[in-house]
XYZ file of C-alpha atoms in Angstrom:
672
model
C -13.370 11.319 -53.394
C -10.814 14.000 -52.468
C -9.828 11.992 -49.379
C -9.414 8.795 -51.472
C -7.277 10.595 -54.043
C -5.058 12.037 -51.316
C -4.813 8.693 -49.524
C -3.827 6.959 -52.779
C -1.130 9.529 -53.353
C 0.084 9.301 -49.750
C 0.419 5.530 -50.106
C 2.648 5.961 -53.138
C 4.932 8.342 -51.212
C 5.089 6.244 -48.020
C 8.855 5.743 -48.503
C 9.644 9.063 -50.192
C 10.883 12.013 -48.140
C 9.331 15.390 -48.978
C 12.728 16.787 -49.879
C 13.039 14.367 -52.792
C 9.638 15.128 -54.328
C 9.511 16.766 -57.733
C 6.969 19.591 -57.715
C 7.835 21.007 -61.165
C 5.310 18.807 -62.889
C 7.868 16.232 -64.073
C 6.558 13.567 -61.690
C 3.136 12.540 -62.920
C 2.170 11.234 -59.475
C 2.351 14.728 -57.987
C 0.907 16.606 -60.888
C -2.603 16.566 -59.430
C -1.369 17.630 -55.971
C 0.200 20.907 -57.062
C -2.466 23.103 -55.533
C -2.733 23.907 -51.866
C -6.011 22.082 -51.347
C -4.570 18.727 -52.321
C -1.467 19.222 -50.170
C -3.787 19.947 -47.269
C -5.693 16.724 -47.987
C -2.393 14.858 -47.909
C -1.516 16.447 -44.536
C -4.900 15.282 -43.231
C -4.091 11.725 -44.325
C -0.691 11.826 -42.610
C -2.332 13.065 -39.402
C -4.886 10.231 -39.492
C -2.045 7.757 -39.992
C -0.198 9.373 -37.041
C 2.663 10.316 -39.366
C 2.821 13.735 -37.722
C 6.424 14.550 -38.644
C 5.723 13.988 -42.343
C 2.581 16.091 -42.066
C 4.501 18.976 -40.471
C 7.284 18.681 -43.076
C 4.667 19.179 -45.827
C 3.690 22.588 -44.422
C 6.403 24.432 -46.371
C 4.921 23.018 -49.630
C 1.824 25.157 -49.099
C 1.994 28.825 -49.971
C -0.588 29.929 -47.414
C -1.965 27.108 -45.237
C -5.558 27.500 -44.190
C -6.530 27.916 -40.504
C -7.969 24.397 -40.658
C -4.554 22.890 -41.486
C -2.869 24.714 -38.613
C -5.665 23.757 -36.273
C -5.497 20.051 -37.205
C -1.711 19.909 -36.946
C -1.676 21.620 -33.535
C -4.371 19.206 -32.290
C -2.370 16.219 -33.602
C 0.798 17.428 -31.837
C -1.193 17.883 -28.602
C -2.722 14.383 -28.820
C 0.682 12.781 -29.301
C 2.575 15.213 -27.011
C 5.012 16.170 -29.793
C 6.352 19.419 -28.340
C 9.094 20.119 -30.909
C 6.768 19.458 -33.859
C 4.166 21.709 -32.245
C 6.752 24.451 -31.935
C 7.551 24.020 -35.649
C 3.881 24.512 -36.552
C 3.703 27.569 -34.309
C 6.877 28.980 -35.864
C 5.417 28.395 -39.338
C 2.364 30.505 -38.485
C 4.694 33.404 -37.708
C 6.919 32.853 -40.752
C 3.912 32.819 -43.087
C 2.524 36.003 -41.469
C -0.558 34.102 -40.402
C -2.410 35.860 -37.609
C -4.106 33.193 -35.499
C -7.576 33.853 -34.190
C -8.807 33.000 -30.729
C -9.633 29.364 -31.607
C -6.155 28.505 -32.924
C -4.475 30.476 -30.126
C -6.478 28.458 -27.614
C -5.375 25.271 -29.357
C -1.763 26.394 -29.025
C -2.290 26.999 -25.301
C -3.785 23.533 -24.898
C -0.981 21.927 -26.917
C 1.799 23.550 -24.887
C 0.231 22.576 -21.569
C -0.384 19.034 -22.817
C 3.308 18.826 -23.739
C 4.375 20.308 -20.391
C 5.779 23.625 -21.651
C 4.410 26.295 -19.295
C 6.717 28.997 -20.652
C 5.512 28.609 -24.256
C 1.881 28.602 -23.123
C 2.353 31.771 -21.084
C 4.095 33.506 -24.036
C 1.210 32.659 -26.375
C -1.295 33.875 -23.781
C 0.594 37.151 -23.266
C 0.764 37.761 -27.055
C -2.975 37.200 -27.597
C -4.697 40.461 -28.518
C -8.064 38.955 -27.703
C -8.843 36.375 -25.025
C -12.141 34.621 -24.458
C -13.327 32.573 -21.476
C -11.829 29.424 -23.008
C -8.380 31.100 -23.120
C -8.466 31.926 -19.423
C -9.865 28.510 -18.468
C -7.220 26.686 -20.540
C -4.463 28.566 -18.713
C -6.022 28.063 -15.285
C -6.677 24.335 -15.742
C -3.263 23.866 -17.355
C -1.481 25.355 -14.358
C -3.790 23.767 -11.767
C -3.550 20.248 -13.211
C 0.228 20.376 -13.097
C 0.574 21.677 -9.553
C 1.155 25.356 -10.337
C -1.832 26.357 -8.219
C -0.432 29.807 -7.323
C -0.311 30.794 -11.017
C -3.744 29.258 -11.537
C -5.217 31.229 -8.634
C -3.551 34.458 -9.799
C -5.124 34.109 -13.248
C -8.447 33.135 -11.662
C -8.436 36.358 -9.620
C -7.492 38.429 -12.691
C -9.948 36.991 -15.216
C -12.783 39.353 -16.196
C -15.488 36.689 -16.271
C -15.793 33.218 -14.770
C -17.922 30.145 -15.281
C -18.313 26.881 -13.363
C -15.299 25.412 -15.156
C -13.079 28.225 -13.820
C -14.092 27.581 -10.213
C -13.851 23.798 -10.562
C -10.405 23.940 -12.171
C -8.878 25.804 -9.227
C -10.784 23.815 -6.578
C -9.746 20.464 -8.082
C -6.171 21.764 -8.464
C -6.071 22.525 -4.750
C -7.502 19.083 -3.899
C -5.145 17.200 -6.226
C -2.129 18.839 -4.624
C -3.120 18.459 -0.964
C -4.214 22.036 -0.364
C -7.576 21.013 0.954
C -8.446 23.978 3.166
C -7.832 26.404 0.306
C -10.151 24.295 -1.843
C -12.893 24.579 0.776
C -12.324 28.339 1.188
C -12.800 28.790 -2.558
C -15.914 26.610 -2.441
C -17.390 28.950 0.178
C -16.632 31.916 -2.092
C -18.410 30.121 -4.915
C -21.467 29.546 -2.721
C -21.564 33.239 -1.795
C -21.570 34.189 -5.471
C -25.179 33.685 -6.535
C -24.224 33.657 -10.229
C -22.851 30.139 -9.973
C -24.397 26.847 -9.003
C -22.198 24.032 -7.785
C -22.275 20.991 -10.021
C -21.371 17.369 -9.340
C -17.724 17.972 -10.154
C -17.503 20.792 -7.593
C -19.189 18.730 -4.907
C -17.119 15.581 -5.404
C -13.914 17.683 -5.211
C -14.935 19.522 -2.048
C -16.124 16.327 -0.359
C -12.730 14.808 -1.179
C -11.060 17.846 0.429
C -13.123 17.508 3.625
C -12.355 13.772 3.739
C -8.625 14.349 3.313
C -8.321 16.850 6.203
C -10.376 14.986 7.673
C -13.165 17.302 8.883
C -16.539 15.780 9.636
C -18.007 19.223 10.368
C -17.026 20.673 6.973
C -18.131 17.489 5.235
C -21.535 17.691 6.881
C -21.866 21.327 5.755
C -21.396 20.193 2.145
C -23.793 17.292 2.670
C -26.321 19.754 4.099
C -25.949 21.924 0.990
C -26.700 18.873 -1.162
C -29.875 18.180 0.805
C -31.036 21.829 0.734
C -30.528 22.228 -3.007
C -32.194 18.857 -3.719
C -29.586 18.016 -6.333
C -29.880 14.663 -8.038
C -26.605 12.997 -7.092
C -24.543 10.825 -9.405
C -22.463 7.807 -8.386
C -19.281 9.885 -8.049
C -20.817 12.198 -5.435
C -22.444 9.311 -3.556
C -19.056 7.566 -3.399
C -17.379 10.812 -2.260
C -19.939 11.088 0.570
C -19.282 7.489 1.493
C -15.543 8.101 1.535
C -15.974 11.257 3.630
C -17.886 9.596 6.462
C -15.618 6.557 6.356
C -12.399 8.582 6.607
C -13.875 10.742 9.364
C -14.619 7.658 11.443
C -18.412 7.854 11.122
C -18.830 4.365 9.781
C -22.511 4.082 10.689
C -23.300 7.225 8.686
C -21.163 5.895 5.838
C -23.165 2.696 5.894
C -26.389 4.732 5.828
C -25.167 6.545 2.707
C -24.182 3.221 1.161
C -27.669 1.767 1.591
C -29.288 4.948 0.183
C -27.411 4.525 -3.089
C -29.687 3.254 -5.828
C -26.861 1.953 -8.015
C -23.869 0.689 -6.113
C -20.907 0.213 -8.407
C -17.696 -1.636 -7.595
C -16.046 1.599 -6.391
C -18.713 2.240 -3.739
C -18.679 -1.403 -2.626
C -14.873 -1.389 -2.381
C -14.843 1.925 -0.509
C -17.342 0.685 2.074
C -15.562 -2.648 2.558
C -12.163 -0.998 2.993
C -13.545 1.539 5.480
C -14.876 -1.317 7.627
C -11.450 -2.935 7.691
C -9.672 0.337 8.451
C -12.076 1.026 11.325
C -11.361 -2.379 12.855
C -14.801 -3.760 12.025
C -13.454 -6.822 10.296
C -16.592 -8.953 10.540
C -18.650 -6.238 8.835
C -16.017 -5.934 6.125
C -16.081 -9.664 5.376
C -19.891 -9.703 5.555
C -20.116 -6.865 3.028
C -17.705 -8.679 0.725
C -19.971 -11.733 0.814
C -22.928 -9.447 -0.015
C -20.927 -8.037 -2.931
C -20.273 -11.534 -4.296
C -24.031 -12.125 -4.393
C -24.940 -8.682 -5.776
C -24.032 -9.249 -9.411
C -21.338 -6.549 -9.253
C -17.935 -8.013 -10.032
C -15.151 -7.109 -7.569
C -12.011 -5.583 -9.048
C -8.373 -6.072 -8.099
C -8.555 -3.280 -5.478
C -11.496 -5.041 -3.789
C -9.657 -8.363 -3.715
C -6.401 -6.781 -2.515
C -8.156 -4.981 0.360
C -9.975 -8.101 1.562
C -6.855 -10.264 1.256
C -4.745 -7.759 3.184
C -7.369 -7.821 5.955
C -7.094 -11.632 5.965
C -3.306 -11.280 6.288
C -3.616 -8.868 9.231
C -5.954 -11.285 11.019
C -4.094 -14.412 9.911
C -7.482 -15.549 8.568
C -6.172 -18.147 6.125
C -9.511 -19.923 5.652
C -11.229 -16.709 4.522
C -8.231 -15.932 2.326
C -8.609 -19.325 0.655
C -12.313 -18.651 0.042
C -11.442 -15.339 -1.628
C -8.727 -17.081 -3.658
C -11.248 -19.693 -4.812
C -13.721 -17.000 -5.863
C -10.970 -15.132 -7.738
C -10.059 -18.323 -9.575
C -13.705 -18.906 -10.593
C -14.325 -15.384 -11.919
C -10.789 -14.917 -13.233
C -8.131 -12.399 -12.208
C -5.018 -10.817 -13.650
C -1.930 -12.714 -12.379
C 0.043 -9.462 -12.671
C -2.362 -7.419 -10.527
C -2.326 -6.093 -6.960
C -4.673 -8.950 -6.102
C -2.096 -11.586 -7.073
C 0.513 -9.820 -4.926
C -1.979 -9.748 -2.044
C -2.454 -13.526 -2.395
C 1.289 -14.077 -1.952
C 1.181 -11.750 1.054
C -1.757 -13.451 2.782
C -0.382 -16.978 2.417
C 3.083 -15.861 3.548
C 1.633 -14.029 6.553
C -0.475 -17.074 7.489
C 2.519 -19.392 7.383
C 1.542 -21.285 4.240
C 4.688 -20.638 2.246
C 4.011 -23.585 -0.078
C 0.855 -22.006 -1.566
C 2.484 -18.549 -1.454
C 5.313 -19.887 -3.618
C 2.843 -21.594 -5.967
C 0.913 -18.329 -6.518
C 4.200 -16.465 -6.936
C 5.411 -18.902 -9.591
C 2.182 -18.393 -11.561
C 2.891 -14.657 -11.884
C 4.469 -13.845 -15.288
C 6.235 -10.782 -13.877
C 6.233 -10.750 -10.063
C 6.337 -7.221 -8.675
C 8.558 -6.143 -5.806
C 5.707 -6.491 -3.294
C 5.372 -10.184 -4.222
C 9.113 -10.821 -4.022
C 9.290 -9.091 -0.641
C 6.211 -10.869 0.763
C 7.672 -14.257 -0.146
C 11.114 -13.406 1.261
C 9.660 -12.085 4.535
C 7.283 -15.067 4.706
C 10.128 -17.563 4.473
C 12.136 -15.571 7.024
C 9.298 -15.562 9.563
C 8.474 -19.230 8.971
C 11.870 -20.599 9.918
C 13.042 -21.105 6.325
C 15.872 -18.563 6.063
C 17.667 -20.530 3.325
C 14.623 -20.162 1.053
C 14.348 -16.455 1.931
C 17.939 -15.848 0.872
C 17.507 -18.061 -2.221
C 14.603 -15.910 -3.423
C 16.493 -12.706 -2.630
C 19.353 -13.829 -4.859
C 16.776 -14.800 -7.517
C 15.289 -11.307 -7.262
C 18.700 -9.768 -7.923
C 19.282 -12.081 -10.903
C 15.864 -11.166 -12.340
C 16.932 -7.549 -12.726
C 14.395 -6.278 -10.194
C 15.698 -3.772 -7.679
C 15.138 -4.471 -3.972
C 13.849 -1.679 -1.760
C 14.358 -0.932 1.922
C 11.565 -3.310 2.987
C 13.086 -6.193 1.003
C 16.305 -5.781 2.951
C 14.379 -5.897 6.224
C 13.156 -9.360 5.178
C 16.664 -10.478 4.202
C 18.215 -9.252 7.450
C 15.415 -10.923 9.438
C 16.154 -14.208 7.664
C 19.812 -13.947 8.647
C 18.789 -13.113 12.219
C 16.486 -16.131 12.551
C 19.148 -18.415 11.070
C 22.033 -17.015 13.114
C 23.885 -16.078 9.908
C 25.680 -13.129 11.481
C 28.486 -12.569 8.970
C 26.137 -13.070 6.013
C 23.684 -10.625 7.569
C 26.415 -8.002 8.044
C 27.416 -8.507 4.406
C 23.834 -7.822 3.279
C 23.598 -4.845 5.655
C 26.681 -3.229 4.121
C 25.420 -3.973 0.576
C 22.335 -1.770 1.004
C 24.137 1.313 -0.305
C 25.412 -0.600 -3.355
C 21.795 -0.853 -4.477
C 21.326 2.919 -4.320
C 19.463 2.768 -1.011
C 20.109 4.306 2.387
C 20.001 2.512 5.710
C 16.736 2.985 7.566
C 16.023 2.708 11.293
C 14.553 -0.750 10.580
C 17.834 -1.900 9.023
C 19.754 -0.808 12.112
C 17.211 -2.535 14.380
C 17.639 -5.763 12.363
C 21.427 -5.725 12.468
C 21.456 -4.961 16.210
C 19.018 -7.857 16.690
C 21.326 -10.060 14.606
C 24.394 -9.181 16.690
C 22.670 -9.189 20.091
C 21.091 -12.626 19.572
C 24.534 -14.046 18.847
C 26.075 -12.296 21.873
C 28.229 -9.872 19.861
C 27.316 -6.927 22.064
C 30.443 -4.806 21.462
C 29.676 -4.633 17.751
C 26.000 -3.943 18.471
C 26.916 -1.046 20.782
C 29.368 0.323 18.213
C 26.625 0.420 15.568
C 24.186 2.075 17.997
C 26.717 4.748 19.007
C 27.621 5.597 15.377
C 24.319 5.319 13.506
C 23.187 8.554 11.759
C 19.709 8.665 13.326
C 18.439 8.355 16.880
C 17.782 4.698 17.806
C 14.053 3.921 17.919
C 12.045 1.651 20.201
C 12.390 -1.342 17.867
C 16.182 -1.197 18.017
C 16.266 -0.943 21.817
C 13.710 -3.767 22.114
C 15.918 -5.929 19.860
C 18.919 -5.218 22.043
C 16.911 -5.998 25.196
C 15.814 -9.305 23.645
C 19.434 -10.260 22.977
C 20.344 -9.369 26.558
C 17.568 -11.702 27.759
C 19.083 -14.605 25.806
C 22.621 -14.046 27.079
C 21.894 -12.551 30.498
C 23.694 -9.256 29.822
C 22.282 -7.240 32.725
C 24.336 -4.066 32.249
C 23.364 -3.598 28.617
C 19.776 -4.664 29.370
C 19.520 -1.802 31.837
C 20.767 0.651 29.186
C 18.211 -0.616 26.647
C 15.398 -0.591 29.213
C 16.233 2.967 30.298
C 16.000 4.159 26.682
C 12.689 2.326 26.203
C 11.250 3.813 29.417
C 11.927 7.273 27.942
C 10.402 6.457 24.548
C 7.306 4.540 25.675
C 7.026 4.525 29.479
C 3.603 2.830 29.415
C 4.660 -0.288 27.503
C 4.499 -3.267 29.894
C 6.711 -5.463 27.668
C 9.874 -3.566 28.682
C 9.190 -3.961 32.406
C 8.355 -7.656 32.043
C 11.439 -8.464 29.944
C 13.716 -6.606 32.368
C 12.073 -8.347 35.357
C 12.577 -11.718 33.642
C 16.271 -10.947 33.052
C 16.672 -10.100 36.730
C 14.696 -13.217 37.739
C 16.860 -15.473 35.598
C 19.925 -14.026 37.351
C 18.320 -14.541 40.771
C 18.147 -10.792 41.438
C 14.752 -10.931 43.115
C 15.160 -7.548 44.830
C 15.502 -5.927 41.396
C 12.493 -7.913 40.182
C 10.429 -6.496 43.046
C 11.570 -2.951 42.203
C 10.479 -3.340 38.579
C 7.089 -4.733 39.596
C 6.608 -1.999 42.170
C 7.408 0.598 39.522
C 4.760 -0.983 37.288
C 2.201 -0.814 40.113
C 3.026 2.828 40.868
C 2.577 3.753 37.216
C -0.614 1.719 36.885
C 0.902 -0.438 34.146
C -0.826 -3.770 33.694
C 0.651 -6.680 31.791
C -1.256 -7.424 28.617
C -2.880 -10.842 29.103
C -1.667 -13.634 26.864
C -4.325 -14.710 24.385
C -4.227 -17.627 21.946
C -6.760 -18.838 19.425
C -7.304 -21.853 17.211
C -9.858 -22.449 14.459
C -11.760 -25.746 14.558
C -14.590 -26.536 12.109
C -14.761 -22.903 10.901
C -15.145 -21.585 14.463
C -12.450 -19.616 16.294
C -11.833 -20.633 19.926
C -10.023 -18.084 22.115
C -8.116 -18.918 25.313
C -6.584 -16.735 28.016
C -3.956 -17.853 30.517
C -5.666 -19.909 33.239
C -8.938 -19.684 31.284
C -11.873 -21.674 32.694
C -14.668 -20.249 30.538
C -14.450 -22.637 27.595
C -17.215 -25.309 27.583
C -14.573 -28.024 27.073
C -12.195 -26.715 29.758
C -12.543 -29.831 31.958
C -11.590 -32.093 29.041
C -8.694 -29.769 28.173
C -7.314 -29.795 31.733
C -7.685 -33.577 31.987
C -5.840 -34.059 28.687
C -3.064 -31.637 29.705
C -2.633 -33.590 32.942
C -2.155 -36.847 31.005
C 0.164 -35.100 28.562
C 2.244 -33.648 31.399
C 3.015 -37.131 32.761
C 4.070 -38.410 29.324
C 6.238 -35.338 28.726
C 8.071 -35.769 32.043
C 8.693 -39.424 31.205
C 10.341 -38.188 27.998
C 12.594 -35.838 29.983
C 10.593 -32.587 30.027
C 11.445 -30.308 32.971
C 9.200 -27.229 33.405
C 11.137 -23.959 33.123
C 9.882 -21.912 36.077
C 12.684 -19.341 36.138
C 10.402 -16.496 35.170
C 7.543 -17.302 37.550
C 7.168 -15.375 40.817
C 9.854 -16.592 43.225
C 7.528 -16.501 46.240
C 5.239 -19.187 44.772
C 5.664 -22.868 45.618
C 7.388 -24.952 42.922
C 4.309 -27.107 42.347
C 2.165 -23.986 41.899
C 4.748 -22.567 39.488
C 4.483 -25.655 37.296
C 0.708 -25.462 37.344
C 0.784 -21.750 36.395
C 2.951 -22.254 33.344
C 1.126 -25.392 32.212
C -2.104 -23.472 31.739
C -0.647 -20.808 29.460
C -3.042 -19.861 26.669
C -1.109 -21.541 23.831
C -1.020 -24.862 25.697
C -4.791 -24.684 26.264
C -5.368 -23.918 22.562
C -3.082 -26.735 21.372
C -4.678 -29.254 23.760
C -8.155 -28.281 22.547
C -7.012 -28.607 18.931
C -5.664 -32.113 19.576
C -8.785 -33.448 21.307
C -11.080 -31.853 18.705
C -9.482 -33.159 15.503
C -8.639 -36.589 14.025
C -5.197 -38.070 14.655
C -2.491 -36.633 12.435
C -4.313 -33.344 11.757
C -1.910 -30.362 11.914
C -2.724 -27.805 14.629
C -2.248 -24.089 13.960
C -2.403 -21.720 16.939
C -1.963 -17.948 17.051
C -0.836 -15.886 20.040
C -0.902 -12.131 20.630
C 2.377 -12.103 22.599
C 5.778 -13.718 22.269
C 5.652 -17.333 23.421
C 7.565 -18.135 26.598
C 10.603 -20.414 26.864
C 8.694 -23.166 28.674
C 5.845 -23.230 26.130
C 8.387 -23.426 23.310
C 10.051 -26.414 24.984
C 6.711 -28.052 25.789
C 5.513 -27.793 22.178
C 8.518 -29.795 20.995
C 7.674 -32.605 23.411
C 3.944 -32.503 22.570
C 4.591 -32.684 18.801
C 6.678 -35.810 19.298
C 4.295 -37.539 21.714
C 1.076 -36.971 19.724
C 2.806 -37.171 16.300
C 1.259 -33.918 15.139
C 2.619 -30.924 13.296
C 2.020 -27.915 15.551
C 2.336 -24.433 14.074
C 2.487 -21.576 16.572
C 2.512 -18.022 15.347
C 3.394 -15.583 18.118
C 3.881 -11.818 17.868
C 7.380 -12.323 16.501
C 7.403 -15.246 14.058
C 6.132 -18.707 13.158
C 7.337 -21.793 15.031
C 6.716 -25.112 13.291
C 7.060 -28.017 15.737
C 7.404 -31.493 14.286
C 8.688 -34.738 15.828
C 10.322 -32.930 18.747
C 12.033 -30.136 16.793
C 11.176 -26.526 15.943
C 11.794 -24.798 12.617
C 13.596 -21.986 14.474
C 16.257 -24.480 15.584
C 15.922 -22.931 19.056
C 17.406 -19.692 17.727
C 14.667 -17.219 18.533
């Protein structure tokens, strides 16, 4: 009844400030609230209604507030992180000569830490005449949770008595702030102290520390302790064990832990799936995801995002579509990481149409989605669309980051928009960003491809950081296009110093020399490769037909349909030559007969894959082929002829970008 009376009164004063209230008995509404108890009831009502300021303002109406009132007000200020109001309550305790006991002092400590005021908390702690275990633990956890682990450890060492909470607070503070070895050292101290038994919180924190280092040996020590003490593990510890073995590269042991778990929740499933992908065991990762879909446990956005990103890395569009279909059936948040990952996977697989469709369904696309779409259009020979979406991003109010500008500069590079690209390059600082090494590599690529080598050299000589391998490789690529031998030698020399074992530099330089007819220099480069034991990475292409991936190497004869492929390529070669195709043998060994040169280049891996795709699918079916290296000039030319002759759309994704061949033309407009 008291609560109802107070609530009724509070409702009547909802729009009346305390300063205007008549407490002399003239206002009949307040006549029954003249005693302290009823004012305290009114303060309780204000606190429940989250009208904390009004509640605090009522304090001066009470002659001597009870400890309960102070306690409730301090707790309310802590819950809502109202630091200034909390300070007012604290000041009122002093003004009214109230001497807080341990409980209220501890609440003040908690409130100040919750509101982020370390100084106020320390002052209260120093003024406390009596401190209990809760006082010490509140200070230690308050400092540890907010990164002040030195102060937390100092108090921990000074405290007269400890409990499990004290140990766990410091250990978890160390782990949360990347001081993992100190966390494990303290764990060992805890084990040596027989008064304390490690609980699940301790063990999950220390396992996380061992995983973060990562130290398989230390992790196994903790696992051994778990086995010796025969503790009944909860899901958090099981997942921490799983994460430990996964991060330490012991995937088989991680899998063993996973199958020992009685109740596998979505976190453990997601952890195991992601570890498979990170360890390069993609098939296992996809297999586990299929098991998850049949387990009754619903994947979350982190699960979907991880699987979709793996699909993007492998250009596994079919699997990505299956995941997309499953997400649509079970439902997903269009604003989540998973939606962004969908845009990324379709963009990376060259399907910009679906990527755009998913993007347009997002109520508020995040920067990752914007950037994925922009980069996708840039790599797929649609630079106009990439720049269109960049301008749309700016109009939306979103702020681009450094990676977004990499996509924009790449679009300008692929389109040959040199002046526009330079304009974007110089605008980076206007957006509050700084130029990165990637930005410089892009702008050097932009200038070198267009033959503006003086400007490229000027940027290289004046950039604030040391040029990296990507920049020099971009410059070398431009020299290949324009036959700039002098600058190619400078770029190659720098690359030999940075990564002397990379065969791509030697091969590109040898090709530049070969194109200029400098066969003596070609021989020197190849001899240098032989002396260093550097072997050219074999070209590999693959195509998916009827849900099966078929892989081809240059000159491959292992495929069961290789005879049919060679026969078809022979027929195709005749038709191509009738259309005007002339094999480009400039980069083939000069001491090989011309006829042999033509045969060598005509059995490159991408040609084998395309031919197999054509003879294995109905007329008109688009062919999509992937290659691990950059496609050669002759293959690029050949694909244009093939697309026109067979009337097929041929999509070739090499290590650099997508090429979409249709009716004798390529989406790159021969600017690659």
